[in-house]
Short mmCIF file of C-alpha atoms and ligand atoms in Angstrom, two decimals:
data_model
loop_
_atom_site.label_atom_id
_atom_site.label_comp_id
_atom_site.label_asym_id
_atom_site.label_seq_id
_atom_site.Cartn_x
_atom_site.Cartn_y
_atom_site.Cartn_z
CA UNK P 1199 -8.34 -14.31 33.88
CA UNK P 1200 -10.84 -15.66 31.37
CA UNK P 1201 -8.41 -18.13 29.98
CA UNK P 1202 -8.74 -21.85 29.74
CA UNK P 1203 -6.46 -22.06 32.82
CA UNK P 1204 -9.27 -21.28 35.23
CA UNK P 1205 -11.05 -24.44 34.15
CA UNK P 1206 -13.92 -22.75 32.40
CA UNK P 1207 -14.77 -23.07 28.81
CA UNK P 1208 -13.59 -20.20 26.71
CA UNK P 1209 -16.57 -18.17 25.61
CA UNK P 1210 -16.59 -16.31 22.37
CA UNK P 1211 -15.85 -12.61 22.98
CA UNK P 1212 -17.97 -9.95 21.50
CA UNK P 1213 -17.35 -6.42 22.70
CA UNK P 1214 -20.36 -4.25 22.77
CA UNK P 1215 -20.39 -0.77 24.32
CA UNK P 1216 -22.32 -0.86 27.68
CA UNK P 1217 -24.42 2.03 26.41
CA UNK P 1218 -25.99 -0.39 23.91
CA UNK P 1219 -27.31 -2.68 26.60
CA UNK P 1220 -31.09 -2.61 27.04
CA UNK P 1221 -30.72 -2.87 30.82
CA UNK P 1222 -29.01 -0.50 33.19
CA UNK P 1223 -25.52 -1.48 34.30
CA UNK P 1224 -23.39 -0.21 37.15
CA UNK P 1225 -19.91 -1.60 37.83
CA UNK P 1226 -18.03 -1.02 41.05
CA UNK P 1227 -14.64 -2.11 42.25
CA UNK P 1228 -14.24 -4.45 45.26
CA UNK P 1229 -14.54 -1.47 47.60
CA UNK P 1230 -17.83 -0.34 46.20
CA UNK P 1231 -16.43 2.51 44.23
CA UNK P 1232 -18.35 3.12 40.99
CA UNK P 1233 -16.24 2.35 37.89
CA UNK P 1234 -18.83 2.67 35.18
CA UNK P 1235 -22.51 3.49 34.57
CA UNK P 1236 -24.30 2.98 31.32
CA UNK P 1237 -26.90 5.13 29.65
CA UNK P 1238 -29.85 2.89 30.59
CA UNK P 1239 -28.82 3.14 34.32
CA UNK P 1240 -28.61 6.92 34.00
CA UNK P 1241 -32.15 6.90 32.57
CA UNK P 1242 -33.49 4.62 35.24
CA UNK P 1243 -31.81 6.31 38.20
CA UNK P 1244 -31.58 9.91 37.08
CA UNK P 1245 -27.97 9.93 38.29
CA UNK P 1246 -25.49 11.22 35.72
CA UNK P 1247 -22.24 9.47 34.81
CA UNK P 1248 -20.21 12.40 36.12
CA UNK P 1249 -21.96 12.39 39.46
CA UNK P 1250 -21.48 8.61 39.86
CA UNK P 1251 -18.11 7.56 38.62
CA UNK P 1252 -15.41 7.51 41.34
CA UNK P 1253 -17.97 7.85 44.12
CA UNK P 1254 -19.07 5.24 46.64
CA UNK P 1255 -21.99 3.11 45.59
CA UNK P 1256 -24.02 3.74 48.78
CA UNK P 1257 -23.51 7.45 48.40
CA UNK P 1258 -24.71 7.87 44.82
CA UNK P 1259 -27.04 4.82 44.52
CA UNK P 1260 -28.71 4.34 47.95
CA UNK P 1261 -31.06 1.56 46.87
CA UNK P 1262 -33.65 0.61 49.46
CA UNK P 1263 -36.01 -2.31 49.56
CA UNK P 1264 -39.75 -1.96 50.44
CA UNK P 1265 -39.02 -2.01 54.13
CA UNK P 1266 -36.48 0.79 53.74
CA UNK P 1267 -33.45 -1.45 54.21
CA UNK P 1268 -30.19 -0.42 52.60
CA UNK P 1269 -29.56 -2.92 49.82
CA UNK P 1270 -25.83 -2.28 49.40
CA UNK P 1271 -25.17 -2.65 53.08
CA UNK P 1272 -27.24 -5.90 53.23
CA UNK P 1273 -25.42 -7.12 50.11
CA UNK P 1274 -22.08 -6.66 51.89
CA UNK P 1275 -19.78 -7.73 49.07
CA UNK P 1276 -16.83 -8.36 51.31
CA UNK P 1277 -18.71 -10.44 53.84
CA UNK P 1278 -20.66 -13.70 53.44
CA UNK P 1279 -19.49 -16.90 51.90
CA UNK P 1280 -16.42 -16.56 49.68
CA UNK P 1281 -18.16 -18.65 47.09
CA UNK P 1282 -21.12 -16.39 46.78
CA UNK P 1283 -21.33 -14.66 43.42
CA UNK P 1284 -24.98 -14.29 42.37
CA UNK P 1285 -27.28 -11.78 44.01
CA UNK P 1286 -30.84 -12.46 42.97
CA UNK P 1287 -33.06 -9.80 41.43
CA UNK P 1288 -35.13 -7.71 43.74
CA UNK P 1289 -37.48 -4.72 43.40
CA UNK P 1290 -35.77 -1.64 44.90
CA UNK P 1291 -36.01 2.04 44.72
CA UNK P 1292 -33.85 5.19 45.12
CA UNK P 1293 -35.17 7.95 47.42
CA UNK P 1294 -38.24 9.42 45.64
CA UNK P 1295 -37.59 7.30 42.59
CA UNK P 1296 -39.57 4.71 40.73
CA UNK P 1297 -39.18 1.02 41.27
CA UNK P 1298 -36.25 -0.77 39.59
CA UNK P 1299 -35.46 -4.47 39.48
CA UNK P 1300 -31.86 -4.90 40.69
CA UNK P 1301 -29.67 -7.95 40.35
CA UNK P 1302 -25.89 -8.27 40.89
CA UNK P 1303 -22.95 -10.45 40.33
CA UNK P 1304 -19.78 -10.52 42.48
CA UNK P 1305 -16.76 -11.09 40.38
CA UNK P 1306 -14.02 -12.69 42.37
CA UNK P 1307 -10.30 -13.01 41.69
CA UNK P 1308 -9.50 -15.86 41.57
CA UNK P 1309 -12.89 -16.91 40.35
CA UNK P 1310 -13.49 -19.38 43.10
CA UNK P 1311 -13.13 -18.21 46.69
CA UNK P 1312 -11.17 -15.10 45.84
CA UNK P 1313 -11.71 -11.51 46.92
CA UNK P 1314 -14.37 -9.46 45.22
CA UNK P 1315 -12.71 -7.57 42.46
CA UNK P 1316 -15.76 -6.02 40.91
CA UNK P 1317 -19.54 -5.93 41.30
CA UNK P 1318 -21.72 -5.89 38.28
CA UNK P 1319 -25.13 -4.53 38.97
CA UNK P 1320 -28.08 -4.68 36.43
CA UNK P 1321 -31.13 -2.55 36.64
CA UNK P 1322 -34.51 -3.13 34.93
CA UNK P 1323 -37.49 -0.86 34.76
CA UNK P 1324 -39.98 -2.04 37.34
CA UNK P 1325 -42.90 0.06 36.10
CA UNK P 1326 -43.91 -2.21 33.19
CA UNK P 1327 -43.67 -5.33 35.35
CA UNK P 1328 -45.53 -3.86 38.23
CA UNK P 1329 -48.30 -2.74 35.85
CA UNK P 1330 -48.55 -6.22 34.41
CA UNK P 1331 -48.69 -7.75 37.89
CA UNK P 1332 -51.31 -5.25 38.99
CA UNK P 1333 -53.48 -6.05 35.96
CA UNK P 1334 -53.15 -9.72 36.73
CA UNK P 1335 -54.15 -9.11 40.34
CA UNK P 1336 -57.11 -7.06 39.12
CA UNK P 1337 -58.13 -9.87 36.85
CA UNK P 1338 -58.04 -12.37 39.70
CA UNK P 1339 -60.12 -10.19 41.92
CA UNK P 1340 -62.62 -9.43 39.17
CA UNK P 1341 -62.96 -13.10 38.35
CA UNK P 1342 -63.41 -14.03 41.99
CA UNK P 1343 -66.06 -11.32 42.37
CA UNK P 1344 -67.82 -12.39 39.18
CA UNK P 1345 -67.90 -16.01 40.33
CA UNK P 1346 -68.99 -15.15 43.90
CA UNK P 1347 -72.16 -13.21 43.11
CA UNK P 1348 -74.03 -16.02 41.27
CA UNK P 1349 -72.70 -18.63 43.68
CA UNK P 1350 -73.90 -16.56 46.60
CA UNK P 1351 -77.34 -16.51 45.06
CA UNK P 1352 -77.28 -20.28 44.35
CA UNK P 1353 -76.23 -20.92 47.95
CA UNK P 1354 -78.82 -18.54 49.34
CA UNK P 1355 -81.76 -20.05 47.51
CA UNK P 1356 -80.72 -23.70 48.03
CA UNK P 1357 -80.19 -23.07 51.77
CA UNK P 1358 -83.57 -21.34 52.02
CA UNK P 1359 -85.35 -24.14 50.15
CA UNK P 1360 -83.72 -26.80 52.24
CA UNK P 1361 -84.53 -25.10 55.55
CA UNK P 1362 -88.07 -24.04 54.77
CA UNK P 1363 -89.24 -26.32 51.96
CA UNK P 1364 -92.83 -26.90 53.23
CA UNK P 1365 -93.52 -23.23 53.76
CA UNK P 1366 -93.20 -22.25 50.09
CA UNK P 1367 -95.77 -22.60 47.40
CA UNK P 1368 -94.91 -24.53 44.26
CA UNK P 1369 -94.87 -21.32 42.36
CA UNK P 1370 -92.34 -19.72 44.78
CA UNK P 1371 -90.18 -22.85 44.60
CA UNK P 1372 -90.25 -22.67 40.87
CA UNK P 1373 -89.10 -19.05 40.81
CA UNK P 1374 -86.22 -19.84 43.18
CA UNK P 1375 -85.16 -22.86 41.21
CA UNK P 1376 -85.19 -20.87 38.01
CA UNK P 1377 -82.93 -18.30 39.56
CA UNK P 1378 -80.57 -21.02 40.74
CA UNK P 1379 -80.62 -22.59 37.30
CA UNK P 1380 -79.82 -19.24 35.59
CA UNK P 1381 -76.97 -18.49 38.06
CA UNK P 1382 -75.48 -21.90 37.50
CA UNK P 1383 -75.54 -21.27 33.73
CA UNK P 1384 -73.96 -17.94 34.35
CA UNK P 1385 -71.00 -19.50 36.23
CA UNK P 1386 -70.61 -22.04 33.43
CA UNK P 1387 -70.64 -19.39 30.79
CA UNK P 1388 -68.16 -17.28 32.67
CA UNK P 1389 -65.76 -20.16 33.02
CA UNK P 1390 -66.05 -21.08 29.29
CA UNK P 1391 -65.38 -17.44 28.42
CA UNK P 1392 -62.41 -17.27 30.81
CA UNK P 1393 -60.88 -20.24 29.11
CA UNK P 1394 -61.28 -18.50 25.81
CA UNK P 1395 -59.69 -15.39 27.24
CA UNK P 1396 -56.78 -17.38 28.47
CA UNK P 1397 -56.27 -19.04 25.08
CA UNK P 1398 -56.39 -15.66 23.37
CA UNK P 1399 -54.00 -14.10 25.83
CA UNK P 1400 -51.48 -16.91 25.66
CA UNK P 1401 -51.70 -17.20 21.85
CA UNK P 1402 -52.95 -20.80 22.09
CA UNK P 1403 -56.05 -20.24 20.00
CA UNK P 1404 -56.16 -22.78 17.22
CA UNK P 1405 -58.00 -22.28 14.01
CA UNK P 1406 -59.44 -25.16 12.02
CA UNK P 1407 -60.09 -23.61 8.72
CA UNK P 1408 -62.73 -24.80 6.28
CA UNK P 1409 -64.91 -23.06 3.62
CA UNK P 1410 -67.43 -21.08 5.56
CA UNK P 1411 -70.58 -19.64 4.11
CA UNK P 1412 -70.76 -16.55 6.29
CA UNK P 1413 -74.31 -15.44 5.30
CA UNK P 1414 -75.51 -19.00 6.04
CA UNK P 1415 -73.86 -18.88 9.46
CA UNK P 1416 -75.51 -15.52 10.18
CA UNK P 1417 -78.91 -16.98 9.10
CA UNK P 1418 -78.32 -19.80 11.54
CA UNK P 1419 -77.50 -17.51 14.48
CA UNK P 1420 -80.67 -15.53 13.68
CA UNK P 1421 -82.78 -18.67 13.50
CA UNK P 1422 -81.40 -19.54 17.02
CA UNK P 1423 -82.53 -16.15 18.41
CA UNK P 1424 -85.96 -16.53 16.85
CA UNK P 1425 -86.34 -20.01 18.28
CA UNK P 1426 -85.44 -18.52 21.68
CA UNK P 1427 -88.43 -16.17 21.36
CA UNK P 1428 -87.12 -13.12 19.54
CA UNK P 1429 -89.52 -11.80 16.84
CA UNK P 1430 -88.34 -12.69 13.37
CA UNK P 1431 -88.77 -9.13 11.97
CA UNK P 1432 -86.19 -7.88 14.43
CA UNK P 1433 -83.41 -9.12 12.16
CA UNK P 1434 -82.36 -8.13 8.67
CA UNK P 1435 -79.66 -9.96 6.76
CA UNK P 1436 -77.97 -8.31 3.80
CA UNK P 1437 -75.36 -10.26 1.86
CA UNK P 1438 -73.56 -8.66 -1.07
CA UNK P 1439 -72.82 -10.38 -4.37
CA UNK P 1440 -69.45 -12.00 -5.26
CA UNK P 1441 -68.38 -12.98 -1.83
CA UNK P 1442 -65.08 -14.77 -2.16
CA UNK P 1443 -64.58 -18.28 -0.93
CA UNK P 1444 -63.78 -17.81 2.74
CA UNK P 1445 -61.44 -20.20 4.63
CA UNK P 1446 -62.28 -19.60 8.28
CA UNK P 1447 -62.91 -21.47 11.58
CA UNK P 1448 -66.65 -22.17 11.46
CA UNK P 1449 -67.18 -22.47 15.22
CA UNK P 1450 -65.36 -19.24 15.83
CA UNK P 1451 -67.29 -17.41 13.12
CA UNK P 1452 -70.46 -18.61 14.86
CA UNK P 1453 -69.11 -17.34 18.13
CA UNK P 1454 -68.24 -13.89 16.65
CA UNK P 1455 -71.61 -13.46 14.99
CA UNK P 1456 -73.44 -14.90 18.02
CA UNK P 1457 -71.79 -12.46 20.40
CA UNK P 1458 -72.29 -9.40 18.18
CA UNK P 1459 -75.93 -10.24 17.45
CA UNK P 1460 -76.63 -10.95 21.15
CA UNK P 1461 -75.16 -7.66 22.05
CA UNK P 1462 -77.24 -5.86 19.46
CA UNK P 1463 -80.40 -7.50 20.88
CA UNK P 1464 -79.53 -7.07 24.49
CA UNK P 1465 -77.78 -3.71 24.66
CA UNK P 1466 -79.32 -2.19 21.52
CA UNK P 1467 -82.88 -1.65 20.20
CA UNK P 1468 -84.87 -1.83 17.10
CA UNK P 1469 -83.87 -3.77 13.92
CA UNK P 1470 -80.59 -5.59 14.01
CA UNK P 1471 -79.01 -5.52 10.61
CA UNK P 1472 -76.28 -7.97 9.58
CA UNK P 1473 -74.61 -6.82 6.44
CA UNK P 1474 -71.96 -8.98 4.72
CA UNK P 1475 -69.99 -7.58 1.80
CA UNK P 1476 -66.98 -8.60 -0.22
CA UNK P 1477 -63.87 -6.43 0.04
CA UNK P 1478 -62.06 -8.36 -2.60
CA UNK P 1479 -59.37 -9.80 -0.33
CA UNK P 1480 -61.98 -10.89 2.15
CA UNK P 1481 -65.25 -10.11 3.68
CA UNK P 1482 -66.50 -7.17 5.74
CA UNK P 1483 -69.33 -7.86 8.20
CA UNK P 1484 -71.21 -5.22 10.00
CA UNK P 1485 -73.75 -5.83 12.83
CA UNK P 1486 -75.71 -2.73 13.76
CA UNK P 1487 -78.76 -1.83 15.72
CA UNK P 1488 -80.92 1.24 16.40
CA UNK P 1489 -80.38 1.67 20.12
CA UNK P 1490 -78.29 4.23 22.02
CA UNK P 1491 -75.01 3.09 20.57
CA UNK P 1492 -71.65 3.59 22.19
CA UNK P 1493 -70.22 7.04 22.88
CA UNK P 1494 -67.24 7.57 20.60
CA UNK P 1495 -64.89 8.34 23.57
CA UNK P 1496 -65.85 4.97 25.09
CA UNK P 1497 -65.20 3.05 21.86
CA UNK P 1498 -61.61 1.99 22.72
CA UNK P 1499 -62.77 0.57 25.99
CA UNK P 1500 -65.53 -1.78 24.75
CA UNK P 1501 -63.06 -4.40 23.66
CA UNK P 1502 -61.43 -4.63 27.06
CA UNK P 1503 -61.98 -7.49 29.52
CA UNK P 1504 -64.90 -6.99 31.86
CA UNK P 1505 -65.90 -3.69 30.45
CA UNK P 1506 -69.70 -3.37 30.67
CA UNK P 1507 -70.36 0.30 30.42
CA UNK P 1508 -73.49 1.10 32.42
CA UNK P 1509 -75.16 -2.20 31.63
CA UNK P 1510 -73.97 -4.05 34.73
CA UNK P 1511 -77.47 -5.10 35.51
CA UNK P 1512 -78.08 -6.78 32.21
CA UNK P 1513 -76.33 -9.99 33.11
CA UNK P 1514 -73.36 -9.96 30.81
CA UNK P 1515 -69.83 -10.68 31.81
CA UNK P 1516 -68.04 -7.99 29.80
CA UNK P 1517 -65.87 -10.57 28.15
CA UNK P 1518 -67.84 -11.04 24.92
CA UNK P 1519 -66.26 -8.25 22.85
CA UNK P 1520 -62.77 -8.98 24.15
CA UNK P 1521 -63.22 -12.54 22.90
CA UNK P 1522 -64.73 -11.42 19.57
CA UNK P 1523 -61.76 -9.19 18.99
CA UNK P 1524 -59.36 -11.97 19.79
CA UNK P 1525 -61.17 -14.38 17.44
CA UNK P 1526 -61.29 -11.83 14.58
CA UNK P 1527 -57.60 -11.08 15.04
CA UNK P 1528 -56.75 -14.70 15.11
CA UNK P 1529 -58.23 -14.84 11.55
CA UNK P 1530 -55.91 -11.92 10.59
CA UNK P 1531 -58.85 -9.52 10.68
CA UNK P 1532 -59.72 -6.27 12.48
CA UNK P 1533 -62.84 -5.00 14.28
CA UNK P 1534 -64.01 -1.50 15.05
CA UNK P 1535 -67.09 0.12 16.50
CA UNK P 1536 -68.76 3.30 15.32
CA UNK P 1537 -72.18 4.99 15.30
CA UNK P 1538 -74.59 3.30 12.93
CA UNK P 1539 -76.44 5.44 10.32
CA UNK P 1540 -79.63 4.57 12.16
CA UNK P 1541 -78.08 5.88 15.41
CA UNK P 1542 -77.22 2.69 17.25
CA UNK P 1543 -73.92 0.82 17.59
CA UNK P 1544 -72.25 -0.58 14.51
CA UNK P 1545 -69.57 -3.24 14.95
CA UNK P 1546 -67.70 -3.91 11.70
CA UNK P 1547 -65.09 -6.59 11.18
CA UNK P 1548 -63.17 -7.56 8.18
CA UNK P 1549 -61.43 -10.93 7.71
CA UNK P 1550 -59.20 -11.99 4.81
CA UNK P 1551 -60.26 -15.02 2.75
CA UNK P 1552 -57.61 -17.14 4.37
CA UNK P 1553 -56.09 -20.33 2.98
CA UNK P 1554 -56.64 -23.98 3.85
CA UNK P 1555 -54.60 -25.17 6.82
CA UNK P 1556 -52.43 -27.42 4.71
CA UNK P 1557 -51.57 -24.67 2.20
N1 LIG H 536 -74.97 -3.06 20.37
C1 LIG H 536 -74.62 -2.44 21.55
N2 LIG H 536 -75.20 -1.24 21.86
C2 LIG H 536 -74.81 -0.57 23.00
N3 LIG H 536 -73.88 -0.98 23.84
C3 LIG H 536 -73.22 -2.08 23.55
C4 LIG H 536 -73.51 -2.87 22.35
N4 LIG H 536 -72.71 -3.95 22.33
C5 LIG H 536 -71.95 -3.84 23.47
N5 LIG H 536 -72.22 -2.77 24.20
C6 LIG H 536 -71.59 -2.31 25.43
O1 LIG H 536 -70.31 -2.95 25.52
C7 LIG H 536 -70.24 -3.67 26.75
C8 LIG H 536 -69.33 -4.88 26.56
O2 LIG H 536 -69.93 -5.83 25.77
P1 LIG H 536 -69.53 -7.37 25.95
O3 LIG H 536 -68.05 -7.39 26.02
O4 LIG H 536 -70.22 -8.20 24.96
O5 LIG H 536 -70.07 -7.64 27.42
P2 LIG H 536 -71.51 -8.07 27.93
O6 LIG H 536 -72.38 -8.27 26.73
O7 LIG H 536 -71.29 -9.34 28.67
O8 LIG H 536 -71.92 -6.92 28.90
C9 LIG H 536 -71.71 -4.02 27.08
O9 LIG H 536 -71.85 -4.27 28.43
C10 LIG H 536 -72.41 -2.77 26.61
O10 LIG H 536 -72.31 -1.73 27.59
MG1 LIG H 537 -71.90 -9.48 25.10
#
């Protein structure tokens, strides 16, 4: 039946036991009697081979859709167009069971327009996909929420100013405009960060490597904070001897240091120490402060998107550390957080020396 006589190209045949397939497989005859069930299908449905083989499909595998409709009955292998062979994948469940993605193929004899001789049904675990979809939906709703709050404030202040302009003093107007200005900055920052997040998640982050003087970059970030009004003695830079030549992406190094130093200033307290040491194969950079630090049990969470601990009011987006981790990892490095000797938070990342792009 697979010969060249049915007009199809002969495909190379490789026999693999159905138990080796990653997806669940159920095969029935044209009357819906189960002929075979593989191991993955047993795992996904909880129905043993002994219980299934020889029985009717709708008796042992009563798949239902979300509206409770009987999938097998709706599938109706005998009915419908005689050319129909593909049954698209759908999320279904067994009574009391988890979600599985089910697709099927009606195998006809003869291949075109014949009676259904067998039905091959594949099953895939729905849990992982549902979780992914849920986390995407969560992301969309978080982003929408994050964008809405500054925009609500922008809209509120501009509408008030437009409606009652003459009634406000210059000073009141100035305060309102400053708020609008800050909120607009916040939206811009959020969007820039979201674009970084999307590049990290899709693996589209590109590195343009060059020789980077890490201590000099840290000095520059500190100078920026000082220019913005932070007292100079709040920062301490320690750079060890014999730092190897580091081939990194300079803008991304600035972004990593900028984020960690900003966090230490904003979420921490006291002196912020930036310590850069050689580890032979690369550099280890630690940014620590003397604030409250991060509880060890919360440490795994700080690198997640939108995680802000209890500092929701401090204006951050909760994306900073997620991006920092993505940037460090893109360089082949790792980042961890622990309690600093002085009691605050200590973020420590290591990056290998790297090689020029053309190497
Ligand atoms: N140096 C620090 N000291 C204490 N908590 C910190 C420090 N750095 C980060 N955190 C905590 O981790 C959270 C996530 O940081 P981040 O991803 O940079 O987001 P954001 O700074 O926008 O809030 C912060 O909201 C804060 O609760
Ligand atoms: Mg931050």
